[in-house]
PDB file of C-alpha atoms and ligand atoms in Angstrom:
ATOM      1  CA  MET A1399      -6.324  -3.153 -18.773  1.00 80.00           C
ATOM      2  CA  ALA A1400      -3.877  -5.204 -16.415  1.00 93.00           C
ATOM      3  CA  VAL A1401      -0.135  -4.516 -16.947  1.00 96.00           C
ATOM      4  CA  ARG A1402       1.844  -6.619 -18.842  1.00 97.00           C
ATOM      5  CA  ILE A1403       4.324  -8.629 -17.095  1.00 98.00           C
ATOM      6  CA  ALA A1404       7.392 -10.599 -18.368  1.00 98.00           C
ATOM      7  CA  VAL A1405       9.152 -12.578 -15.627  1.00 98.00           C
ATOM      8  CA  LEU A1406      13.194 -13.136 -16.327  1.00 98.00           C
ATOM      9  CA  ALA A1407      14.787 -16.437 -14.711  1.00 97.00           C
ATOM     10  CA  SER A1408      17.574 -18.351 -14.845  1.00 95.00           C
ATOM     11  CA  GLY A1409      16.641 -21.128 -13.310  1.00 93.00           C
ATOM     12  CA  GLY A1410      14.139 -23.384 -10.904  1.00 92.00           C
ATOM     13  CA  GLY A1411      11.538 -20.487 -11.277  1.00 96.00           C
ATOM     14  CA  THR A1412       9.619 -21.164  -7.735  1.00 98.00           C
ATOM     15  CA  ASN A1413       8.873 -17.387  -7.109  1.00 98.00           C
ATOM     16  CA  LEU A1414       7.275 -17.650 -10.510  1.00 98.00           C
ATOM     17  CA  GLN A1415       5.067 -19.842  -9.659  1.00 98.00           C
ATOM     18  CA  ALA A1416       4.438 -18.208  -6.455  1.00 98.00           C
ATOM     19  CA  LEU A1417       3.078 -15.238  -8.826  1.00 98.00           C
ATOM     20  CA  ILE A1418       1.657 -17.193 -11.347  1.00 98.00           C
ATOM     21  CA  ASP A1419      -0.339 -18.707  -8.542  1.00 98.00           C
ATOM     22  CA  PHE A1420      -0.934 -15.487  -6.701  1.00 98.00           C
ATOM     23  CA  LEU A1421      -2.237 -13.431  -9.642  1.00 98.00           C
ATOM     24  CA  ALA A1422      -4.615 -16.599 -10.561  1.00 98.00           C
ATOM     25  CA  ALA A1423      -6.303 -16.720  -6.868  1.00 98.00           C
ATOM     26  CA  ARG A1424      -6.492 -12.885  -7.222  1.00 97.00           C
ATOM     27  CA  GLY A1425      -8.477 -12.913 -10.517  1.00 97.00           C
ATOM     28  CA  GLU A1426     -10.173  -9.995 -11.602  1.00 96.00           C
ATOM     29  CA  LEU A1427      -8.483  -8.166  -8.575  1.00 96.00           C
ATOM     30  CA  ALA A1428      -5.053  -8.739 -10.085  1.00 97.00           C
ATOM     31  CA  ALA A1429      -3.255  -5.693 -11.218  1.00 96.00           C
ATOM     32  CA  GLY A1430      -1.306  -7.550 -13.783  1.00 97.00           C
ATOM     33  CA  GLU A1431      -0.795 -10.521 -15.885  1.00 98.00           C
ATOM     34  CA  VAL A1432       2.355 -12.470 -16.521  1.00 98.00           C
ATOM     35  CA  VAL A1433       2.340 -12.894 -20.448  1.00 98.00           C
ATOM     36  CA  LEU A1434       5.950 -13.606 -21.122  1.00 98.00           C
ATOM     37  CA  VAL A1435       8.644 -15.633 -18.912  1.00 98.00           C
ATOM     38  CA  ALA A1436      12.360 -15.241 -20.852  1.00 98.00           C
ATOM     39  CA  ALA A1437      15.390 -17.069 -19.887  1.00 97.00           C
ATOM     40  CA  ASN A1438      19.018 -16.825 -20.769  1.00 95.00           C
ATOM     41  CA  ARG A1439      18.974 -20.478 -20.838  1.00 94.00           C
ATOM     42  CA  GLU A1440      16.834 -23.168 -22.591  1.00 94.00           C
ATOM     43  CA  GLN A1441      17.405 -25.452 -19.490  1.00 95.00           C
ATOM     44  CA  ALA A1442      15.801 -22.750 -17.044  1.00 96.00           C
ATOM     45  CA  GLU A1443      12.960 -25.168 -15.251  1.00 97.00           C
ATOM     46  CA  ALA A1444      11.176 -21.745 -14.896  1.00 97.00           C
ATOM     47  CA  LEU A1445      10.165 -22.279 -18.646  1.00 98.00           C
ATOM     48  CA  GLY A1446       8.673 -25.692 -18.152  1.00 97.00           C
ATOM     49  CA  ARG A1447       6.464 -24.270 -15.403  1.00 98.00           C
ATOM     50  CA  ALA A1448       5.378 -20.984 -17.932  1.00 98.00           C
ATOM     51  CA  ARG A1449       4.374 -23.818 -20.647  1.00 97.00           C
ATOM     52  CA  ALA A1450       2.690 -25.748 -18.121  1.00 97.00           C
ATOM     53  CA  ALA A1451       0.759 -22.150 -17.111  1.00 98.00           C
ATOM     54  CA  ALA A1452      -0.055 -21.392 -21.233  1.00 98.00           C
ATOM     55  CA  ILE A1453       2.244 -18.594 -20.671  1.00 98.00           C
ATOM     56  CA  PRO A1454       4.813 -17.661 -23.757  1.00 98.00           C
ATOM     57  CA  ALA A1455       8.073 -18.867 -23.023  1.00 98.00           C
ATOM     58  CA  ALA A1456      11.213 -17.589 -24.549  1.00 96.00           C
ATOM     59  CA  ALA A1457      15.077 -18.332 -23.856  1.00 95.00           C
ATOM     60  CA  PHE A1458      16.788 -15.172 -25.210  1.00 92.00           C
ATOM     61  CA  GLY A1459      20.884 -14.207 -25.729  1.00 88.00           C
ATOM     62  CA  ALA A1460      21.623 -12.392 -23.023  1.00 82.00           C
ATOM     63  CA  ASP A1461      25.274 -11.706 -23.574  1.00 76.00           C
ATOM     64  CA  ASP A1462      24.803  -8.361 -25.809  1.00 83.00           C
ATOM     65  CA  ASP A1463      23.827  -5.040 -25.150  1.00 92.00           C
ATOM     66  CA  GLY A1464      20.361  -5.409 -24.202  1.00 94.00           C
ATOM     67  CA  SER A1465      19.139  -5.610 -27.686  1.00 94.00           C
ATOM     68  CA  ALA A1466      17.528  -9.542 -28.073  1.00 93.00           C
ATOM     69  CA  LEU A1467      16.118  -8.524 -24.262  1.00 96.00           C
ATOM     70  CA  LEU A1468      14.585  -5.401 -25.732  1.00 96.00           C
ATOM     71  CA  ALA A1469      13.244  -6.614 -28.805  1.00 95.00           C
ATOM     72  CA  LEU A1470      11.352  -9.642 -27.102  1.00 96.00           C
ATOM     73  CA  LEU A1471      10.285  -6.952 -24.369  1.00 97.00           C
ATOM     74  CA  ARG A1472       8.897  -4.831 -26.738  1.00 97.00           C
ATOM     75  CA  GLU A1473       7.581  -7.536 -28.976  1.00 98.00           C
ATOM     76  CA  HIS A1474       5.336  -8.877 -26.227  1.00 98.00           C
ATOM     77  CA  ALA A1475       4.319  -5.003 -25.471  1.00 97.00           C
ATOM     78  CA  ILE A1476       5.680  -5.257 -21.687  1.00 97.00           C
ATOM     79  CA  ASP A1477       5.132  -2.982 -19.031  1.00 96.00           C
ATOM     80  CA  LEU A1478       6.924  -4.339 -16.154  1.00 96.00           C
ATOM     81  CA  VAL A1479       9.669  -6.486 -15.735  1.00 97.00           C
ATOM     82  CA  VAL A1480       9.887  -9.009 -12.922  1.00 98.00           C
ATOM     83  CA  LEU A1481      13.218 -10.544 -11.995  1.00 98.00           C
ATOM     84  CA  ALA A1482      13.065 -13.960 -10.097  1.00 97.00           C
ATOM     85  CA  GLY A1483      16.201 -15.541  -9.808  1.00 95.00           C
ATOM     86  CA  TYR A1484      17.881 -13.945 -12.938  1.00 95.00           C
ATOM     87  CA  LEU A1485      21.213 -14.111 -12.847  1.00 91.00           C
ATOM     88  CA  LYS A1486      22.650 -11.777 -15.409  1.00 92.00           C
ATOM     89  CA  ARG A1487      23.197  -7.698 -15.235  1.00 91.00           C
ATOM     90  CA  ILE A1488      20.649  -6.014 -16.581  1.00 94.00           C
ATOM     91  CA  PRO A1489      22.194  -3.803 -19.756  1.00 94.00           C
ATOM     92  CA  PRO A1490      21.871   0.078 -19.076  1.00 95.00           C
ATOM     93  CA  ALA A1491      19.668  -0.123 -22.659  1.00 95.00           C
ATOM     94  CA  VAL A1492      17.115  -2.101 -20.756  1.00 96.00           C
ATOM     95  CA  THR A1493      17.159  -0.506 -17.659  1.00 95.00           C
ATOM     96  CA  ARG A1494      16.962   2.977 -19.427  1.00 94.00           C
ATOM     97  CA  ALA A1495      14.169   1.863 -21.551  1.00 95.00           C
ATOM     98  CA  PHE A1496      12.176   0.291 -18.343  1.00 94.00           C
ATOM     99  CA  HIS A1497      13.235   2.712 -15.713  1.00 91.00           C
ATOM    100  CA  GLY A1498      11.229   2.197 -12.685  1.00 90.00           C
ATOM    101  CA  ARG A1499       9.808  -0.663 -13.969  1.00 94.00           C
ATOM    102  CA  ILE A1500      12.127  -3.300 -13.544  1.00 96.00           C
ATOM    103  CA  ILE A1501      11.921  -5.238 -10.187  1.00 96.00           C
ATOM    104  CA  ASN A1502      13.926  -7.907  -8.338  1.00 97.00           C
ATOM    105  CA  ILE A1503      13.622  -9.952  -5.214  1.00 97.00           C
ATOM    106  CA  HIS A1504      17.265 -10.745  -3.230  1.00 97.00           C
ATOM    107  CA  PRO A1505      17.242 -13.328  -0.727  1.00 98.00           C
ATOM    108  CA  GLY A1506      19.052 -10.916   2.236  1.00 98.00           C
ATOM    109  CA  LEU A1507      18.629  -7.513   3.753  1.00 98.00           C
ATOM    110  CA  LEU A1508      19.843  -5.064   1.348  1.00 97.00           C
ATOM    111  CA  PRO A1509      22.054  -3.571   1.167  1.00 96.00           C
ATOM    112  CA  ASP A1510      23.896  -6.362   3.119  1.00 96.00           C
ATOM    113  CA  PHE A1511      24.807  -9.547   1.462  1.00 96.00           C
ATOM    114  CA  GLY A1512      24.399  -8.137  -1.970  1.00 95.00           C
ATOM    115  CA  GLY A1513      26.385  -7.813  -5.193  1.00 92.00           C
ATOM    116  CA  ALA A1514      28.050  -9.153  -7.738  1.00 90.00           C
ATOM    117  CA  GLY A1515      28.438 -12.892  -7.177  1.00 90.00           C
ATOM    118  CA  MET A1516      26.109 -12.725  -4.001  1.00 93.00           C
ATOM    119  CA  TYR A1517      23.120 -15.027  -5.109  1.00 92.00           C
ATOM    120  CA  GLY A1518      21.275 -18.325  -3.752  1.00 91.00           C
ATOM    121  CA  SER A1519      23.107 -20.475  -1.165  1.00 95.00           C
ATOM    122  CA  LYS A1520      26.655 -18.233  -1.169  1.00 97.00           C
ATOM    123  CA  VAL A1521      23.805 -14.774   0.715  1.00 97.00           C
ATOM    124  CA  HIS A1522      22.945 -17.644   3.099  1.00 98.00           C
ATOM    125  CA  THR A1523      26.505 -18.877   3.742  1.00 97.00           C
ATOM    126  CA  ALA A1524      27.583 -15.277   4.206  1.00 97.00           C
ATOM    127  CA  VAL A1525      24.810 -14.426   6.564  1.00 98.00           C
ATOM    128  CA  ILE A1526      25.794 -17.334   8.711  1.00 97.00           C
ATOM    129  CA  GLU A1527      29.527 -17.056   8.792  1.00 97.00           C
ATOM    130  CA  SER A1528      28.987 -13.351   9.503  1.00 97.00           C
ATOM    131  CA  GLY A1529      27.046 -14.271  12.797  1.00 97.00           C
ATOM    132  CA  ALA A1530      24.182 -11.796  12.101  1.00 97.00           C
ATOM    133  CA  ARG A1531      20.875 -12.725  14.243  1.00 97.00           C
ATOM    134  CA  SER A1532      18.713 -11.340  11.296  1.00 97.00           C
ATOM    135  CA  THR A1533      18.472 -11.878   7.493  1.00 98.00           C
ATOM    136  CA  GLY A1534      15.676 -11.533   5.433  1.00 98.00           C
ATOM    137  CA  VAL A1535      14.329 -10.334   1.472  1.00 98.00           C
ATOM    138  CA  THR A1536      14.445  -7.462   0.024  1.00 98.00           C
ATOM    139  CA  ALA A1537      12.323  -6.435  -3.102  1.00 98.00           C
ATOM    140  CA  HIS A1538      13.839  -3.354  -5.166  1.00 96.00           C
ATOM    141  CA  PHE A1539      13.640  -1.618  -8.285  1.00 95.00           C
ATOM    142  CA  VAL A1540      16.625  -2.637 -10.720  1.00 95.00           C
ATOM    143  CA  ASP A1541      19.242   0.040 -11.781  1.00 91.00           C
ATOM    144  CA  ASP A1542      22.542  -1.040 -13.700  1.00 86.00           C
ATOM    145  CA  GLU A1543      24.109  -1.687 -10.930  1.00 88.00           C
ATOM    146  CA  PHE A1544      23.540  -5.697  -8.934  1.00 89.00           C
ATOM    147  CA  ASP A1545      21.220  -5.584  -6.406  1.00 90.00           C
ATOM    148  CA  HIS A1546      21.622  -1.506  -6.231  1.00 90.00           C
ATOM    149  CA  GLY A1547      18.140   0.376  -6.760  1.00 92.00           C
ATOM    150  CA  PRO A1548      15.694   1.637  -4.276  1.00 93.00           C
ATOM    151  CA  VAL A1549      14.184  -0.801  -1.881  1.00 95.00           C
ATOM    152  CA  ILE A1550      10.404  -1.658  -2.395  1.00 95.00           C
ATOM    153  CA  ALA A1551       9.882  -3.761   0.865  1.00 96.00           C
ATOM    154  CA  GLN A1552      11.866  -5.883   3.002  1.00 98.00           C
ATOM    155  CA  TRP A1553      10.987  -8.513   5.574  1.00 98.00           C
ATOM    156  CA  ARG A1554      12.967  -9.992   8.394  1.00 98.00           C
ATOM    157  CA  VAL A1555      13.787 -13.305   9.155  1.00 98.00           C
ATOM    158  CA  ALA A1556      15.777 -15.054  12.291  1.00 98.00           C
ATOM    159  CA  VAL A1557      18.408 -16.531  11.651  1.00 98.00           C
ATOM    160  CA  LYS A1558      18.354 -19.647  14.578  1.00 97.00           C
ATOM    161  CA  ASP A1559      20.650 -21.064  16.426  1.00 96.00           C
ATOM    162  CA  GLY A1560      22.020 -24.411  14.496  1.00 96.00           C
ATOM    163  CA  ASP A1561      20.493 -22.776  11.172  1.00 97.00           C
ATOM    164  CA  THR A1562      22.706 -24.282   8.353  1.00 97.00           C
ATOM    165  CA  ALA A1563      22.586 -22.267   4.524  1.00 97.00           C
ATOM    166  CA  GLU A1564      20.124 -24.595   3.441  1.00 98.00           C
ATOM    167  CA  SER A1565      17.742 -24.482   6.333  1.00 98.00           C
ATOM    168  CA  LEU A1566      17.901 -20.621   6.293  1.00 98.00           C
ATOM    169  CA  ALA A1567      17.536 -20.529   2.431  1.00 98.00           C
ATOM    170  CA  GLN A1568      14.249 -22.857   2.955  1.00 98.00           C
ATOM    171  CA  ARG A1569      12.506 -20.243   5.523  1.00 98.00           C
ATOM    172  CA  VAL A1570      13.946 -17.060   3.189  1.00 98.00           C
ATOM    173  CA  LEU A1571      12.702 -18.504   0.101  1.00 98.00           C
ATOM    174  CA  GLU A1572       9.267 -19.395   2.002  1.00 98.00           C
ATOM    175  CA  VAL A1573       9.027 -15.688   2.460  1.00 98.00           C
ATOM    176  CA  GLU A1574      10.088 -14.367  -0.592  1.00 98.00           C
ATOM    177  CA  HIS A1575       6.829 -16.476  -2.038  1.00 98.00           C
ATOM    178  CA  LEU A1576       4.725 -14.530   0.168  1.00 98.00           C
ATOM    179  CA  VAL A1577       6.213 -11.269  -0.237  1.00 98.00           C
ATOM    180  CA  TYR A1578       7.089 -10.943  -3.962  1.00 98.00           C
ATOM    181  CA  PRO A1579       3.362 -11.712  -5.565  1.00 98.00           C
ATOM    182  CA  ARG A1580       2.134  -9.049  -3.464  1.00 98.00           C
ATOM    183  CA  VAL A1581       4.907  -6.556  -4.360  1.00 98.00           C
ATOM    184  CA  VAL A1582       4.691  -7.325  -7.970  1.00 98.00           C
ATOM    185  CA  ASP A1583       0.704  -6.390  -7.603  1.00 97.00           C
ATOM    186  CA  MET A1584       1.456  -3.346  -5.956  1.00 95.00           C
ATOM    187  CA  VAL A1585       3.747  -2.045  -8.487  1.00 95.00           C
ATOM    188  CA  ALA A1586       1.632  -3.411 -11.190  1.00 95.00           C
ATOM    189  CA  ALA A1587      -1.544  -1.272  -9.709  1.00 94.00           C
ATOM    190  CA  LEU A1588       0.964   2.141 -10.252  1.00 88.00           C
ATOM    191  CA  ASN A1589       0.502   1.186 -13.635  1.00 77.00           C
ATOM    192  CA  GLY A1590       3.676   2.685 -15.229  1.00 65.00           C
ATOM    193  CA  ARG A1591       3.284   5.702 -13.034  1.00 70.00           C
ATOM    194  CA  ASP A1592       7.034   6.232 -12.405  1.00 62.00           C
ATOM    195  CA  PHE A1593       7.209   7.224  -8.385  1.00 58.00           C
ATOM    196  CA  PHE A1594      11.341   6.646  -8.338  1.00 57.00           C
ATOM    197  CA  ALA A1595      12.346   9.617 -10.754  1.00 51.00           C
ATOM    198  CA  ASP A1596      15.366   9.964  -8.436  1.00 58.00           C
ATOM    199  CA  TYR A1597      17.844   7.148  -9.452  1.00 60.00           C
TER     200      TYR A1597
HETATM  201  C1  GRF B2320      15.186 -16.679  -4.942  1.00 71.69           C
HETATM  202  O1  GRF B2320      16.147 -16.606  -3.827  1.00 71.69           O
HETATM  203  C2  GRF B2320      15.450 -14.922  -5.332  1.00 71.69           C
HETATM  204  O2  GRF B2320      15.675 -14.175  -4.039  1.00 71.69           O
HETATM  205  C3  GRF B2320      16.861 -15.025  -6.389  1.00 71.69           C
HETATM  206  O3  GRF B2320      16.783 -16.118  -6.656  1.00 71.69           O
HETATM  207  C4  GRF B2320      16.075 -17.182  -6.421  1.00 71.69           C
HETATM  208  C5  GRF B2320      15.129 -17.547  -7.250  1.00 71.69           C
HETATM  209  O4  GRF B2320      14.943 -18.819  -6.688  1.00 71.69           O
HETATM  210  N1  GRF B2320      16.848 -13.523  -6.792  1.00 71.69           N
HETATM  211  P1  GRF B2320      13.416 -19.092  -7.869  1.00 71.69           P
HETATM  212  O5  GRF B2320      14.344 -19.316  -9.233  1.00 71.69           O
HETATM  213  O6  GRF B2320      12.275 -18.303  -7.775  1.00 71.69           O
HETATM  214  O7  GRF B2320      12.904 -20.613  -7.207  1.00 71.69           O
END
């Protein structure tokens, strides 16, 4: 039986879309299925993308101890939680209950250019200002700290002369759309076996 995936988002949801499209294209071979999209804002475009794909979509209050999120995940019998542009910290009650079963994608090469407040164009601006010649994407397991858990996969992206935060963001996002759905499918294939008990 396919692993039941919840995607959490706060905004646009292009990674969600890439995941939905990838799993659909994989058909029977897909290890997981997106059965819930949840956002901490009613206005999150990701909710519209979910509805368009006939996936249950819900907004929830994220400013508590995690009980609203935990209840939602349990109600939908979720096995794997995929963060895709979700900007809130995951409360410890949830990281404990879903140890090794929450993953995130970050638009930079962690541990560089990560942490609280480092998201979206802030990451790319910081990369350019640092003079770094490369950046990339990082898929990682989620623990109680922002952008901190064990890395699953990274892909390097060159910073080109004349790059702006916008041009870099675009190339990095394109790589995210390739890498993240494949990582999600791989982690789903682990089927709940927790190989990362050391964090
Ligand atoms: C992506 O850059 C991702 O790395 C970060 O938030 C952004 C989300 O974009 N965590 P989208 O909502 O998937 O379009």
